[in-house]
XYZ file of C-alpha atoms in Angstrom:
658
model
C 62.880 79.012 113.097
C 65.625 78.699 110.482
C 63.282 77.034 107.972
C 60.677 79.747 108.512
C 63.352 82.414 108.029
C 64.496 80.783 104.793
C 60.898 80.800 103.555
C 60.496 84.476 104.446
C 63.718 85.280 102.587
C 62.382 83.606 99.450
C 59.100 85.499 99.713
C 60.615 88.996 100.040
C 61.115 89.543 96.279
C 58.170 87.352 95.265
C 55.396 89.700 96.421
C 56.406 92.721 94.302
C 57.141 90.359 91.396
C 53.567 89.065 91.535
C 52.336 92.669 91.560
C 54.440 93.403 88.467
C 52.882 90.465 86.616
C 49.354 91.320 87.740
C 49.493 95.038 86.968
C 51.637 94.622 83.884
C 49.519 91.931 82.231
C 46.048 92.486 83.650
C 46.089 96.077 84.916
C 43.998 97.345 82.003
C 41.158 95.069 83.093
C 40.612 96.471 86.583
C 40.449 99.850 88.310
C 43.278 102.101 89.423
C 42.271 101.374 93.007
C 43.070 97.701 92.600
C 46.346 98.544 90.846
C 47.725 100.739 93.622
C 46.543 98.358 96.366
C 48.454 95.530 94.716
C 51.509 97.777 94.393
C 51.829 99.128 97.915
C 50.332 95.978 99.471
C 53.012 93.777 97.899
C 55.797 96.051 99.178
C 54.155 96.090 102.602
C 54.185 92.282 102.682
C 57.865 92.304 101.707
C 58.528 94.716 104.561
C 56.781 92.401 107.019
C 58.876 89.469 105.783
C 61.974 91.635 106.166
C 61.034 92.384 109.777
C 60.772 88.655 110.449
C 64.152 87.926 108.851
C 65.783 90.910 110.571
C 64.487 89.749 113.964
C 66.019 86.310 113.477
C 69.381 87.667 112.275
C 69.512 90.149 115.169
C 68.628 87.424 117.703
C 71.015 84.736 116.455
C 73.708 86.775 114.705
C 73.745 84.130 111.975
C 73.652 84.690 108.236
C 71.323 82.745 105.941
C 72.241 81.425 102.509
C 69.189 80.203 100.605
C 69.395 78.509 97.198
C 66.275 78.965 95.067
C 67.466 76.880 92.115
C 70.600 75.940 90.203
C 70.881 78.492 87.448
C 74.101 78.042 85.437
C 76.401 75.048 85.583
C 79.096 73.634 83.353
C 82.844 73.197 83.524
C 84.323 75.205 86.394
C 81.304 77.504 86.621
C 78.334 76.880 88.891
C 75.987 79.752 89.685
C 72.818 79.472 91.712
C 69.954 81.882 92.034
C 70.598 82.185 95.746
C 70.312 84.750 98.514
C 72.757 85.704 101.250
C 71.090 87.531 104.130
C 73.295 88.824 106.922
C 73.312 92.009 108.978
C 74.531 94.123 106.044
C 71.770 92.792 103.808
C 69.199 93.433 106.541
C 70.244 97.078 106.802
C 69.516 97.628 103.119
C 66.382 95.489 103.132
C 64.881 97.592 105.918
C 65.538 100.770 103.928
C 64.396 99.411 100.568
C 61.166 97.831 101.776
C 60.353 100.236 104.641
C 61.018 103.543 102.889
C 59.812 102.002 99.634
C 56.465 101.164 101.220
C 55.986 104.749 102.449
C 56.832 106.136 99.006
C 54.388 103.757 97.316
C 51.617 104.925 99.661
C 52.508 108.575 99.025
C 52.416 107.924 95.261
C 48.731 106.995 95.440
C 47.885 110.630 96.151
C 50.633 112.238 94.084
C 49.951 110.253 90.897
C 46.157 110.429 91.187
C 44.613 111.241 87.838
C 47.687 110.342 85.755
C 46.897 108.487 82.539
C 49.747 106.022 83.097
C 48.787 105.272 86.713
C 48.998 101.474 86.450
C 52.139 101.630 84.306
C 53.806 103.784 86.946
C 53.171 101.281 89.740
C 54.259 98.397 87.517
C 57.610 100.105 86.991
C 57.918 100.932 90.702
C 57.321 97.305 91.704
C 59.754 96.095 89.052
C 62.334 98.415 90.549
C 61.679 96.907 93.980
C 62.249 93.397 92.612
C 65.525 94.454 90.997
C 66.789 96.275 94.075
C 65.961 93.319 96.287
C 67.875 90.968 93.980
C 70.808 93.386 94.067
C 71.158 93.413 97.844
C 70.084 89.809 98.513
C 72.116 87.933 95.890
C 74.864 85.670 97.207
C 77.060 86.066 94.129
C 78.244 88.674 91.681
C 76.006 87.552 88.822
C 72.757 87.856 90.791
C 74.041 91.224 91.994
C 74.661 92.219 88.374
C 71.168 91.141 87.284
C 69.660 93.357 89.978
C 72.170 96.086 89.101
C 71.032 96.141 85.471
C 67.408 95.819 86.524
C 67.459 99.006 88.590
C 69.201 100.731 85.701
C 66.400 99.691 83.356
C 63.721 100.789 85.815
C 65.504 104.095 86.290
C 65.320 104.623 82.526
C 61.612 103.755 82.448
C 60.690 105.928 85.426
C 62.784 108.969 84.497
C 61.181 108.813 81.062
C 57.703 108.205 82.474
C 56.464 111.328 80.674
C 57.794 109.922 77.403
C 56.055 112.571 75.280
C 58.150 115.241 77.015
C 61.449 115.776 75.172
C 63.468 116.717 78.275
C 62.302 113.572 80.103
C 63.158 111.321 77.159
C 66.637 112.866 76.908
C 67.210 112.579 80.662
C 66.231 108.896 80.597
C 68.599 108.176 77.712
C 71.386 110.088 79.442
C 70.973 108.094 82.646
C 70.989 104.822 80.696
C 74.114 105.664 78.676
C 76.150 107.078 81.577
C 75.353 104.040 83.719
C 76.575 101.759 80.933
C 80.039 103.311 81.306
C 80.174 102.269 84.936
C 78.678 98.874 84.149
C 81.538 98.132 81.747
C 83.988 98.467 84.638
C 81.786 96.286 86.828
C 81.733 93.535 84.190
C 85.533 93.576 83.938
C 85.684 93.195 87.725
C 83.403 90.144 87.557
C 85.629 88.553 84.891
C 88.719 89.210 87.009
C 87.071 87.698 90.077
C 86.169 84.518 88.224
C 89.587 84.195 86.571
C 91.268 84.402 89.976
C 88.863 82.409 92.156
C 86.952 80.145 89.691
C 83.756 81.114 91.495
C 81.466 84.107 91.823
C 80.012 83.287 95.264
C 80.782 85.917 97.893
C 81.563 83.492 100.689
C 84.034 81.488 98.581
C 85.685 84.589 97.122
C 86.151 86.327 100.472
C 87.488 83.105 102.047
C 90.288 83.039 99.433
C 90.834 86.774 99.075
C 94.210 86.602 100.805
C 95.712 84.866 97.767
C 95.307 87.973 95.599
C 98.410 89.923 94.712
C 98.328 93.631 95.597
C 98.156 94.600 91.914
C 95.252 92.251 91.187
C 93.379 93.399 94.298
C 93.829 96.987 93.109
C 92.593 96.135 89.615
C 89.462 94.365 90.886
C 88.719 97.082 93.452
C 89.087 99.912 90.941
C 86.902 98.158 88.370
C 84.244 97.598 91.017
C 84.514 101.246 91.985
C 84.002 102.349 88.377
C 80.651 100.573 88.499
C 79.857 102.273 91.804
C 80.794 105.695 90.396
C 78.259 105.295 87.591
C 75.413 103.976 89.721
C 75.962 106.350 92.642
C 76.590 109.464 90.507
C 80.130 110.291 91.628
C 82.620 112.401 89.710
C 82.959 112.308 86.736
C 79.763 110.289 86.029
C 77.483 112.444 88.187
C 75.692 114.364 85.434
C 72.790 111.959 84.959
C 71.281 112.257 88.445
C 70.254 115.954 88.443
C 68.647 115.494 85.026
C 66.779 112.473 86.410
C 64.546 114.936 88.265
C 62.443 114.971 85.080
C 60.668 111.903 86.459
C 57.768 112.119 88.936
C 58.786 113.200 92.447
C 58.127 109.780 94.076
C 60.662 108.364 91.608
C 63.215 110.901 92.805
C 62.530 109.903 96.399
C 62.672 106.136 95.886
C 65.362 105.655 93.271
C 67.501 108.759 93.391
C 67.564 109.419 97.135
C 66.844 106.345 99.237
C 67.763 103.183 97.366
C 69.237 102.858 93.858
C 71.972 105.467 94.184
C 73.211 103.769 97.346
C 73.782 100.521 95.414
C 77.360 101.596 94.719
C 77.975 102.086 98.426
C 76.532 98.641 99.105
C 78.851 97.059 96.546
C 81.942 98.701 98.027
C 81.000 97.743 101.594
C 80.107 94.190 100.550
C 83.540 93.861 98.890
C 85.470 95.585 101.666
C 87.716 92.517 102.007
C 89.064 93.221 98.503
C 89.299 96.990 98.969
C 91.165 96.564 102.255
C 93.997 94.846 100.343
C 94.617 97.949 98.205
C 95.578 101.221 99.915
C 95.607 102.884 96.488
C 92.023 101.856 95.766
C 90.928 102.999 99.230
C 92.569 106.392 98.722
C 90.902 106.690 95.328
C 87.476 105.960 96.804
C 88.012 108.505 99.592
C 89.295 111.275 97.305
C 86.550 110.802 94.726
C 83.975 110.802 97.516
C 85.385 113.915 99.179
C 85.741 115.713 95.853
C 82.183 114.854 94.870
C 80.811 116.004 98.231
C 82.512 119.377 97.829
C 81.868 119.799 94.087
C 78.139 119.046 94.225
C 77.643 121.226 97.301
C 79.015 124.280 95.476
C 76.515 123.765 92.646
C 73.641 123.419 95.101
C 74.347 126.912 96.449
C 72.637 128.711 93.551
C 70.160 126.291 91.939
C 66.598 127.565 91.590
C 64.662 124.339 90.929
C 63.520 122.805 94.232
C 64.186 119.257 93.053
C 67.580 120.055 91.536
C 68.805 121.524 94.818
C 67.889 118.220 96.453
C 69.459 116.283 93.561
C 72.851 117.949 94.020
C 72.459 117.464 97.741
C 72.040 113.735 97.072
C 75.219 113.654 94.970
C 77.064 115.453 97.762
C 75.787 113.153 100.522
C 76.746 110.093 98.487
C 80.227 111.573 98.399
C 80.311 111.484 102.215
C 79.378 107.806 102.135
C 82.232 106.965 99.755
C 84.618 109.118 101.755
C 83.721 107.000 104.787
C 84.286 103.785 102.840
C 87.655 105.018 101.601
C 88.954 105.633 105.120
C 87.631 102.313 106.426
C 84.617 103.702 108.278
C 82.235 101.209 106.695
C 79.757 101.169 109.559
C 79.596 104.961 109.578
C 78.912 104.913 105.836
C 76.070 102.420 106.227
C 74.786 104.525 109.120
C 74.704 107.569 106.828
C 72.987 105.534 104.101
C 70.152 104.774 106.504
C 69.749 108.244 107.991
C 70.043 109.798 104.526
C 67.218 107.552 103.344
C 65.016 108.968 106.100
C 65.630 112.678 105.675
C 66.228 112.781 101.921
C 63.085 110.774 101.161
C 61.293 113.176 103.517
C 62.698 116.204 101.690
C 61.851 114.897 98.237
C 58.323 113.912 99.208
C 57.803 117.244 100.972
C 59.084 118.983 97.834
C 56.547 116.932 95.892
C 53.875 118.167 98.277
C 54.938 121.755 97.520
C 54.845 121.085 93.777
C 51.441 119.437 94.163
C 50.139 122.462 96.083
C 51.459 124.877 93.427
C 50.037 122.934 90.462
C 53.429 121.809 89.179
C 55.591 124.865 89.919
C 59.211 123.963 90.833
C 61.023 127.326 90.636
C 61.725 128.535 94.182
C 61.898 132.119 92.894
C 58.144 131.834 92.326
C 57.319 130.585 95.815
C 57.562 132.167 99.280
C 55.103 132.646 102.117
C 53.950 129.022 102.092
C 54.540 128.236 105.770
C 50.985 129.160 106.746
C 49.356 127.853 103.562
C 50.697 124.281 103.772
C 51.677 123.970 107.450
C 52.262 120.226 107.642
C 54.501 120.244 104.582
C 56.385 123.256 105.991
C 57.028 121.677 109.389
C 58.173 118.367 107.945
C 60.391 119.997 105.305
C 62.018 121.988 108.108
C 62.665 118.756 110.015
C 64.404 117.314 106.952
C 66.448 120.486 106.527
C 67.660 120.448 110.129
C 68.497 116.747 109.813
C 70.593 117.089 106.663
C 72.265 120.263 107.953
C 73.710 118.209 110.808
C 72.162 119.824 113.863
C 71.662 117.624 116.951
C 69.838 115.587 117.929
C 68.437 114.829 114.467
C 69.641 111.893 112.386
C 72.078 113.569 110.008
C 74.205 114.970 112.820
C 75.192 111.573 114.196
C 76.047 109.821 110.929
C 77.770 112.713 109.132
C 79.714 113.725 112.253
C 80.920 110.148 112.664
C 82.401 110.104 109.143
C 84.087 113.476 109.673
C 85.422 112.471 113.081
C 86.834 109.244 111.671
C 88.608 111.224 108.938
C 90.194 113.527 111.508
C 91.236 110.866 114.017
C 92.824 108.736 111.275
C 94.866 111.787 110.183
C 93.094 112.367 106.859
C 93.117 116.098 107.447
C 92.567 117.089 103.818
C 89.515 114.851 103.598
C 88.241 116.235 106.903
C 88.595 119.779 105.593
C 86.734 118.900 102.405
C 83.947 117.259 104.399
C 83.719 120.181 106.838
C 83.507 122.782 104.059
C 80.916 120.644 102.274
C 78.897 120.443 105.513
C 78.946 124.241 105.816
C 77.606 124.636 102.278
C 75.018 121.897 102.840
C 73.592 123.742 105.815
C 73.582 127.013 103.875
C 71.882 125.836 100.677
C 69.277 123.747 102.498
C 68.231 126.639 104.748
C 68.331 128.906 101.673
C 65.901 126.513 100.011
C 63.660 126.528 103.087
C 63.607 130.327 103.378
C 62.902 130.922 99.691
C 60.156 128.288 99.628
C 58.267 128.885 102.862
C 59.155 132.298 104.302
C 59.097 135.925 103.250
C 56.548 137.516 100.960
C 54.745 135.507 98.328
C 56.227 135.565 94.829
C 53.630 133.189 93.430
C 51.560 133.769 90.337
C 48.168 135.149 91.542
C 46.234 132.358 89.834
C 48.495 129.722 91.433
C 48.229 131.406 94.853
C 44.446 131.108 94.771
C 44.614 127.313 94.567
C 47.365 126.541 97.106
C 46.250 123.719 99.394
C 47.718 121.156 101.749
C 48.237 117.690 100.338
C 45.810 114.871 101.195
C 46.535 112.676 104.212
C 47.630 109.778 102.008
C 50.625 112.009 101.172
C 51.074 113.694 104.550
C 51.113 110.542 106.733
C 54.218 109.043 105.024
C 55.884 112.429 105.556
C 55.067 112.222 109.266
C 56.615 108.757 109.575
C 59.771 109.854 107.736
C 59.887 113.011 109.853
C 59.762 110.934 113.033
C 62.582 108.701 111.736
C 64.613 111.776 110.794
C 64.310 113.021 114.380
C 65.014 109.829 116.337
C 66.660 107.547 113.752
C 70.196 108.681 114.502
C 69.759 108.212 118.236
C 68.201 104.759 117.829
C 70.777 103.472 115.352
C 74.041 105.105 116.358
C 74.072 106.519 119.874
C 76.485 106.622 121.577
C 78.838 107.399 118.649
C 80.906 104.423 117.508
C 79.239 102.196 120.095
C 75.605 102.375 119.073
C 73.299 99.492 118.231
C 74.099 99.572 114.504
C 77.829 99.262 115.144
C 77.371 96.061 117.071
C 74.884 94.712 114.549
C 77.160 95.287 111.527
C 80.419 94.533 113.313
C 80.599 90.798 112.428
C 80.262 91.574 108.692
C 82.133 94.833 108.082
C 84.163 95.341 111.250
C 83.518 98.008 113.819
C 86.060 100.467 112.456
C 86.429 102.300 115.748
C 87.958 105.733 116.039
C 91.482 106.070 117.268
C 91.485 106.516 120.997
C 91.802 110.306 121.271
C 89.875 110.790 124.464
C 86.510 112.220 125.316
C 87.863 115.753 125.058
C 88.791 115.419 121.384
C 85.493 113.712 120.584
C 83.597 116.553 122.252
C 85.697 119.143 120.391
C 85.009 117.541 116.999
C 81.315 117.324 117.811
C 81.270 120.991 118.807
C 83.011 121.986 115.555
C 80.389 120.083 113.565
C 77.596 121.940 115.394
C 79.274 125.316 114.814
C 79.612 124.530 111.106
C 75.913 123.694 110.809
C 74.897 126.805 112.763
C 77.174 128.989 110.635
C 75.474 127.751 107.473
C 72.047 128.453 108.961
C 73.134 131.894 110.179
C 74.405 132.949 106.758
C 71.239 131.707 105.051
C 69.090 133.474 107.657
C 70.898 136.754 107.040
C 70.827 136.592 103.223
C 67.341 135.203 102.695
C 65.553 136.088 105.911
C 66.878 139.445 107.137
C 68.445 141.042 104.045
C 67.337 139.470 100.729
C 68.704 142.469 98.826
C 72.219 141.550 99.985
C 71.946 138.155 98.290
C 71.057 139.869 95.006
C 73.962 142.304 95.350
C 76.400 139.452 95.977
C 75.058 137.560 92.960
C 75.640 140.641 90.787
C 79.038 141.403 92.297
C 80.286 137.861 91.721
C 78.293 137.314 88.540
C 81.001 135.222 86.875
C 81.193 132.747 89.739
C 77.411 132.776 90.070
C 76.929 131.875 86.376
C 79.634 129.212 86.634
C 77.835 127.506 89.513
C 74.378 128.046 88.036
C 75.547 126.318 84.850
C 77.114 123.462 86.856
C 80.686 124.320 85.816
C 79.598 123.715 82.202
C 80.424 120.029 82.640
C 77.567 118.932 80.371
C 78.697 121.348 77.674
C 82.275 120.097 78.040
C 81.153 116.477 77.696
C 79.103 117.404 74.643
C 82.152 119.051 73.078
C 84.621 116.299 73.962
C 82.538 113.145 73.593
C 78.951 113.529 72.401
C 79.447 115.635 69.265
C 82.612 113.785 68.071
C 80.841 110.455 68.538
C 77.790 111.736 66.671
C 80.038 112.854 63.792
C 81.793 109.489 63.842
C 78.411 107.770 63.763
C 77.365 109.883 60.774
C 80.581 108.964 58.955
C 80.119 105.274 59.673
C 76.499 105.480 58.537
C 77.616 107.114 55.256
C 80.330 104.457 54.828
C 77.801 101.682 55.453
C 75.158 103.075 53.081
C 77.561 104.199 50.346
C 80.514 101.797 50.372
C 79.298 98.569 51.989
C 75.798 98.655 50.514
C 77.303 99.846 47.212
C 79.585 96.802 47.050
C 76.706 94.470 47.820
C 74.466 96.153 45.234
C 77.351 96.089 42.740
C 77.774 92.341 43.113
C 74.079 91.873 42.476
C 74.190 94.187 39.472
C 77.185 92.344 37.987
C 75.432 89.024 38.429
C 72.324 90.446 36.804
C 74.339 91.923 33.914
C 76.294 88.693 33.452
C 73.221 86.504 33.424
C 71.495 88.876 30.992
C 74.562 88.764 28.721
C 74.708 84.980 28.762
C 71.035 84.887 27.848
C 71.719 87.096 24.790
C 74.590 84.849 23.673
C 72.477 81.777 24.075
C 69.641 83.264 22.049
C 71.553 84.740 19.121
C 74.883 82.861 18.917
C 74.562 79.250 19.959
C 70.808 78.778 20.253
C 70.629 77.331 16.797
C 71.963 73.810 16.880
C 72.557 73.732 20.631
C 69.032 73.857 21.956
C 69.507 71.456 24.832
C 72.731 73.030 26.092
C 71.428 76.569 25.580
C 68.192 75.884 27.422
C 70.017 74.359 30.372
C 72.395 77.326 30.513
C 69.430 79.659 30.415
C 67.901 77.922 33.430
C 71.186 77.984 35.321
C 71.698 81.674 34.605
C 68.153 82.503 35.647
C 68.521 80.607 38.901
C 71.953 82.107 39.502
C 70.481 85.563 39.056
C 67.965 84.775 41.809
C 70.774 83.808 44.146
C 72.565 87.121 43.546
C 69.768 89.285 44.888
C 71.902 91.956 46.553
C 70.171 91.268 49.916
C 72.641 90.696 52.749
C 70.318 88.431 54.761
C 70.037 86.101 51.722
C 73.810 85.805 51.593
C 73.930 85.159 55.340
C 71.410 82.323 54.978
C 73.495 80.777 52.158
C 76.655 81.030 54.282
C 74.966 79.342 57.248
C 73.634 76.582 55.013
C 77.079 76.130 53.487
C 78.725 75.867 56.890
C 76.119 73.314 57.939
C 76.791 71.202 54.831
C 80.551 71.520 55.286
C 80.353 70.330 58.894
C 78.110 67.456 57.780
C 80.616 66.385 55.120
C 83.519 66.560 57.575
C 81.620 64.390 60.063
C 80.815 61.830 57.360
C 84.464 61.577 56.323
C 85.507 61.312 59.970
C 83.224 58.302 60.425
C 84.536 56.470 57.322
């Protein structure tokens, strides 16, 4: 069985890779039907392989380390292209391949008729390959290759509509902001190797006790900087809402279910290092709690259906990091999985709304859709209830577990931040639901005439995700802290049980969480169901606060003022210096050589030509050839320098052998 499992592990990333090569190189030669079958079929095969591997890991409890080939070796460094599959890896593999498969199927209907149909699926499969490498790698370098791969695919997919200026800018923004986090990640990798002389997880974690507290803090914080960039936490959160410029399936796959959780995976995978640094743990928790609260406030007033969900994603990622920072690693992974279910559902249902309204995304121009697109309405409502944290749906169990852990470990400030964020989450998600599906229609008459339910190829994936959003929390994490997932992940990340406070306290905390969710729904029901005029009056009464939230605290404008514009001015200055000073010096040297050779030619001709024909002619040739050498072209000089170095080394070697 072990040999079969190892084979299945190797095949998981191979299937989407083959689809990338086929669609990328040969896609123009066959139909769109063949292209999408290769795309979703390859991910489906990876999911089946994942099921086989997961079954073996669950049955035996063993981890599998599979070496594909020896990649880098020399001196103290040996790095293999190898996979480590344990219970933590399986949790992410199930999400990546399972939810990824549903999104690929949904994309067949959503992207129908697009001119770049095959290109889209090529990018999606390439993303799958990169994400699988990220979570399966057994060392930091394979992780980093996958890390950069998903960043590249994010750039390509956000900028899918490359002729649209806003999409091109959003793609560039995502790429640049992620590079900031990646710089910290690279420093962490260098520190790991300098301390352990290896980059393999198993060897590093076996020796982690030898780290000094300061070095553990440095490595943990550098790793966290990488996680902040990839998972859109404060202050590097600004790229994710703009990433909604990409097609909706991209938002569901990359920016809700998989890529943005890569930072959480990295922190949980390296929990042995983070556990050595209370300062790093506190930093992770505070950044997570602050992000959860900050993003939730912005989501209160947004009017673009996808941007509301984008800020919701940023906020929910904050809960996951808050859980990691207080040691509730299993609860964080639990929330990663349930969030993948209901947030993918919400994004795909939002895509169904956009599809029905011929591209409209402004919720102020919707309303009254519940009877026009009933399946989309019902499933969007399921996702809303799940993320709001109402039992027995999935979000209640995972979010409540993080909040309860914060309270029982005496992190009362973090608990308060999480509770207030949960209240706002419930409010803005029900606000979104009311404005989109209920009340009178505010649609353009021409758009209203063509409203229609999405085809079944889009609706069926929504049904599956809706079912998982209803029962996923119960299957994975009930009873709280002692559910199946806790036992499954325990050997890798530790159970992280709550302090023993008794059933009474647990019931009280659960009741508070339910009241919070109901309060958010009640306020949204009053403002957008019973008395819409009151919402408008409040917006006018608190217009300053409303504009502040609507403009996202002007963070983008602040970054432009502090960083973007000064760097652009610096770039312009350096460009002027390069063109005027550096190029001027190079051109001046060429001009002087040209002038000097021309002058020597004049002297030869009129002063010493008579009587010194042989010498003059030879000087003329030398000057002419010298003038050719001084061309003013930098790449010519570089070639001469390289040739000179080569000759110098050759001469030194000859003398050394004498």
